[in-house]
Short mmCIF file of C-alpha atoms in Angstrom, two decimals:
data_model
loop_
_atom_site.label_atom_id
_atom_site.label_comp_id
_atom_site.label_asym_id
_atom_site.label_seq_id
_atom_site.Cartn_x
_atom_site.Cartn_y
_atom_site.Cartn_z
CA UNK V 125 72.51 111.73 123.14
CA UNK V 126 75.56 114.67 124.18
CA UNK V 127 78.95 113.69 123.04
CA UNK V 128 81.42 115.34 125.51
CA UNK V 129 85.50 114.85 125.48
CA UNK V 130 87.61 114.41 128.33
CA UNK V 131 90.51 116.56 128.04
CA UNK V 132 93.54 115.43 130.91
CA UNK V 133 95.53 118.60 131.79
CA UNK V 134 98.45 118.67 132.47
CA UNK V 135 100.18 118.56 135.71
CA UNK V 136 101.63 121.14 137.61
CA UNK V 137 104.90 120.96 137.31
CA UNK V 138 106.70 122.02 140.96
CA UNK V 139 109.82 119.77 140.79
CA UNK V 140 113.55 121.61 140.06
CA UNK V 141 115.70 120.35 137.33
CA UNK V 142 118.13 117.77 138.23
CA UNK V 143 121.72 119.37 137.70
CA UNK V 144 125.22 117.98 138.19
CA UNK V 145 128.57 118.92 137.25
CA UNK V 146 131.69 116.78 135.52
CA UNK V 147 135.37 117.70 136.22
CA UNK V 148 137.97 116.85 133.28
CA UNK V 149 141.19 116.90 132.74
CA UNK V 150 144.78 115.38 133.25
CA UNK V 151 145.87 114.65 136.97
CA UNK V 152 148.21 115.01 139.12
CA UNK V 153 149.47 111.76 141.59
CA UNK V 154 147.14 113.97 144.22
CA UNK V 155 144.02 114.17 142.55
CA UNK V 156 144.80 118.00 141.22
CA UNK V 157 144.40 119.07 137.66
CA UNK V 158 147.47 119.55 135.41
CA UNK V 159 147.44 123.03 133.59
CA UNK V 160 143.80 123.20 133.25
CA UNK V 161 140.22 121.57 134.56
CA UNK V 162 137.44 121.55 132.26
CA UNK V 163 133.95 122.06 134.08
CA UNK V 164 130.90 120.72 132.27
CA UNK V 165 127.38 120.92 133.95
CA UNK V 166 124.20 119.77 132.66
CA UNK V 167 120.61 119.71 133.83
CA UNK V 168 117.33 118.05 133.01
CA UNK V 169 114.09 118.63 133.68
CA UNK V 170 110.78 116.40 132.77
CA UNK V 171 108.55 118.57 133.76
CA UNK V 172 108.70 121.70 131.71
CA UNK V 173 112.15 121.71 130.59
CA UNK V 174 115.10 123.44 131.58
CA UNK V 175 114.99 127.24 130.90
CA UNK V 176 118.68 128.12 132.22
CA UNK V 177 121.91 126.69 133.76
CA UNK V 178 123.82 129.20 135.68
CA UNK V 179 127.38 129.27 136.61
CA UNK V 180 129.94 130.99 138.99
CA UNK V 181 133.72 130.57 139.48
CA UNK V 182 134.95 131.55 142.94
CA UNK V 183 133.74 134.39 143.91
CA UNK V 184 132.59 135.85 140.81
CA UNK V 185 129.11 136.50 139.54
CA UNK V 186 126.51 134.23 138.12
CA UNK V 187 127.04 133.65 134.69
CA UNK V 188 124.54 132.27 132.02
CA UNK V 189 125.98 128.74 130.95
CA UNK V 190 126.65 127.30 127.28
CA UNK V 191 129.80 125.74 126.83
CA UNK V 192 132.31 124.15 129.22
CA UNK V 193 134.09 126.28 131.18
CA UNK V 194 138.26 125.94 131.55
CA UNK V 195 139.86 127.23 134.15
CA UNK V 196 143.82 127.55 133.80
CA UNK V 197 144.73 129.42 137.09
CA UNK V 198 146.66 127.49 139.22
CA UNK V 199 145.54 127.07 143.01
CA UNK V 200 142.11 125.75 144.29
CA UNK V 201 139.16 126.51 142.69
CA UNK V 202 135.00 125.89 143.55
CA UNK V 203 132.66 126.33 141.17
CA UNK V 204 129.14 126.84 141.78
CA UNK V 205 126.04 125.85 139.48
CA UNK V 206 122.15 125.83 139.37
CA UNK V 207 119.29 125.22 136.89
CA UNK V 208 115.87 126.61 136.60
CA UNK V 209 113.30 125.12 134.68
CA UNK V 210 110.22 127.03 132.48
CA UNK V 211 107.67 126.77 135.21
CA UNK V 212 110.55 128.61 137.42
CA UNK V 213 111.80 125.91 139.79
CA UNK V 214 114.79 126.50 140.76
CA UNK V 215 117.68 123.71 141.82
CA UNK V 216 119.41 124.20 144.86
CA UNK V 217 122.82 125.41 144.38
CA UNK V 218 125.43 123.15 144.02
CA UNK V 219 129.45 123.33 144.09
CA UNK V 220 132.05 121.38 142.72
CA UNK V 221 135.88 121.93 144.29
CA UNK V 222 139.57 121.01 142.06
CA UNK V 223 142.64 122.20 142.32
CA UNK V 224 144.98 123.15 139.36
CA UNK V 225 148.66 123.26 139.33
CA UNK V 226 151.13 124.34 136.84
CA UNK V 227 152.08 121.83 134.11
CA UNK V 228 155.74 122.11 134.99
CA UNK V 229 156.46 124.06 131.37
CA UNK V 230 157.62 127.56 132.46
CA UNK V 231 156.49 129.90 129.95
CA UNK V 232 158.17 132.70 131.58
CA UNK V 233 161.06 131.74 133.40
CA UNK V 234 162.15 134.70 136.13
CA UNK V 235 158.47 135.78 136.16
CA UNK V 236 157.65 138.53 138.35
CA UNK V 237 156.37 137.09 141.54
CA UNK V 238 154.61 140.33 143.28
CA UNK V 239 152.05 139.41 145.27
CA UNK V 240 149.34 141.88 143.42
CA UNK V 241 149.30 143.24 139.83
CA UNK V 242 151.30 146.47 139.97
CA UNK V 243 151.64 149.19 136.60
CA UNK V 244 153.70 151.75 136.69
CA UNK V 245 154.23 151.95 140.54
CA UNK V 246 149.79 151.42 140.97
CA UNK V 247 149.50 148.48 142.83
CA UNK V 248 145.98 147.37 141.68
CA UNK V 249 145.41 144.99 144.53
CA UNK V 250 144.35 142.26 142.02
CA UNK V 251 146.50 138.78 142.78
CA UNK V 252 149.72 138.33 140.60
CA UNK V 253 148.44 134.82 139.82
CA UNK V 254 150.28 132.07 137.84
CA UNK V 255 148.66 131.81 134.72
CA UNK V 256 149.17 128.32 134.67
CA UNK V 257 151.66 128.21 131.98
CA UNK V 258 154.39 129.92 134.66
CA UNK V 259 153.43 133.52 133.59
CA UNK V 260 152.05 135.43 135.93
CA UNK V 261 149.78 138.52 135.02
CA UNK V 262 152.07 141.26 135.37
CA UNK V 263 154.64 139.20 133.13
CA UNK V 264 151.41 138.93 130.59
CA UNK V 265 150.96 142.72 130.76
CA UNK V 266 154.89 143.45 130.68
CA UNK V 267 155.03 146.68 131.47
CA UNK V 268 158.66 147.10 130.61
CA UNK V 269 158.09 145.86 126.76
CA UNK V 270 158.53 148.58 123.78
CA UNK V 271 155.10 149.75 123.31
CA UNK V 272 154.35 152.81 120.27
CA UNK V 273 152.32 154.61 122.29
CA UNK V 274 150.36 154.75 125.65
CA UNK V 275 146.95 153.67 123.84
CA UNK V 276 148.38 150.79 122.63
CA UNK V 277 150.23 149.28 126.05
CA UNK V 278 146.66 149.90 127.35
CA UNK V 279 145.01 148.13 124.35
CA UNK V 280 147.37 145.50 124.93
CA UNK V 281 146.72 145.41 128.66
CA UNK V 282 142.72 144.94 127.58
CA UNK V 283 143.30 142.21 125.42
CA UNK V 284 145.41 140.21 127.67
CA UNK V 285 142.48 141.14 130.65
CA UNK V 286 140.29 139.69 128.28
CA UNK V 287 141.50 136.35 127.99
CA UNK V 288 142.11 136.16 131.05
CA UNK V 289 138.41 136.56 132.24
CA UNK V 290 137.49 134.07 129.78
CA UNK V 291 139.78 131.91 131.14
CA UNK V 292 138.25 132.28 134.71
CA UNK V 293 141.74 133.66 136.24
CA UNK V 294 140.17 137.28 136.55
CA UNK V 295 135.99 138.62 137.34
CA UNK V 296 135.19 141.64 135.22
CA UNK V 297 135.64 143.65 138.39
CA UNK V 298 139.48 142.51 138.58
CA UNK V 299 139.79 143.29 134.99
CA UNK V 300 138.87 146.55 134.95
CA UNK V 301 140.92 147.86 138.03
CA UNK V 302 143.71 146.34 135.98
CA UNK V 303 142.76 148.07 133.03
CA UNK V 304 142.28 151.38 134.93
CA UNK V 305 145.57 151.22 136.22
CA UNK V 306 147.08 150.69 132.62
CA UNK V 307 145.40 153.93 131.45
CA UNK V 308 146.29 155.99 134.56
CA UNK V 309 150.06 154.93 133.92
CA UNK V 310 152.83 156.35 131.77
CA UNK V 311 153.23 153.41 130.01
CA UNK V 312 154.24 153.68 126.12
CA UNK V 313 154.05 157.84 126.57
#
């Protein structure tokens, strides 16, 4: 008499993770988001699991998702989102649109309102955007302050770039023609 065992296997999995995405934060009387929104996507996947979640803000790049994202720059905003899962099914892109305004605390009152970010006479051709706290960027950078030394106005011009992309008001690409600008000027010399 043969003994044999019947082993199932598994199924092929060829279905995309489910993803969706969550907008938070205080509103407005319109619907728009007061000082900040708060973007939270998440995915799942019964087949083989979910390998990554992808993000992008605007028009910026794909970037790998792990936390919420916060975006503090006022105007209107779309963010886009996808998910692939470990047999590599990927979700159909997906978008989520909000609109933030400013809180109505002015940070910086008389802020410098030119249209693009401008050091030392370079206009950089990046938007002079409302940080959402009535500061613009070129009042965050303030050129005009009393800086020891050239390398530290443009050290000071990379940290505030810095935040700034993590705050989803610049891309990497606008930060560093910002940050080029600062090191091309006279600034602190």
């Amino acid at each position: 008499m043969s003994h044999f065992t019947v082993v199932a296997l598994p199924e092929e999995d060829d279905t995309p993770p489910a993803v969706a995405a969550a907008v938070t934060g205080e509103r407005s009387g319109d619907g728009a988001y007061v000082g900040a929104a708060t973007v939270t996507v998440t995915a799942t996947d019964a087949g083989s699991g979910v390998a990554s979640v992808e993000y992008a803000l605007d028009t910026g790049g794909w970037t790998a998702y792990a936390t919420p994202v916060t975006v503090r720059a006022t105007g209107a905003h779309t963010v886009r989102y996808r998910a692939t899962d470990a047999a590599g099914n990927a979700s159909t892109e997906q978008s989520t649109t909000f609109t933030v305004v400013a809180d109505g605390t002015d940070a910086c009152p008389g802020s410098d309102t030119r249209a693009t970010v401008v050091i030392d006479g370079d206009d950089t051709g990046v938007g002079n955007v409302d940080t959402g706290d009535g500061c613009t960027i070129n009042d965050l950078i303030d050129e005009d302050a009393d800086y020891p030394g050239h390398a530290h106005f443009v050290r000071h011009v990379e940290a505030v770039t810095t935040a700034l992309v993590a705050d989803g008001t610049l891309d990497r690409r606008q930060q560093g023609a910002i940050v080029r600008a600062a090191a091309r000027s006279d600034v602190g010399a």
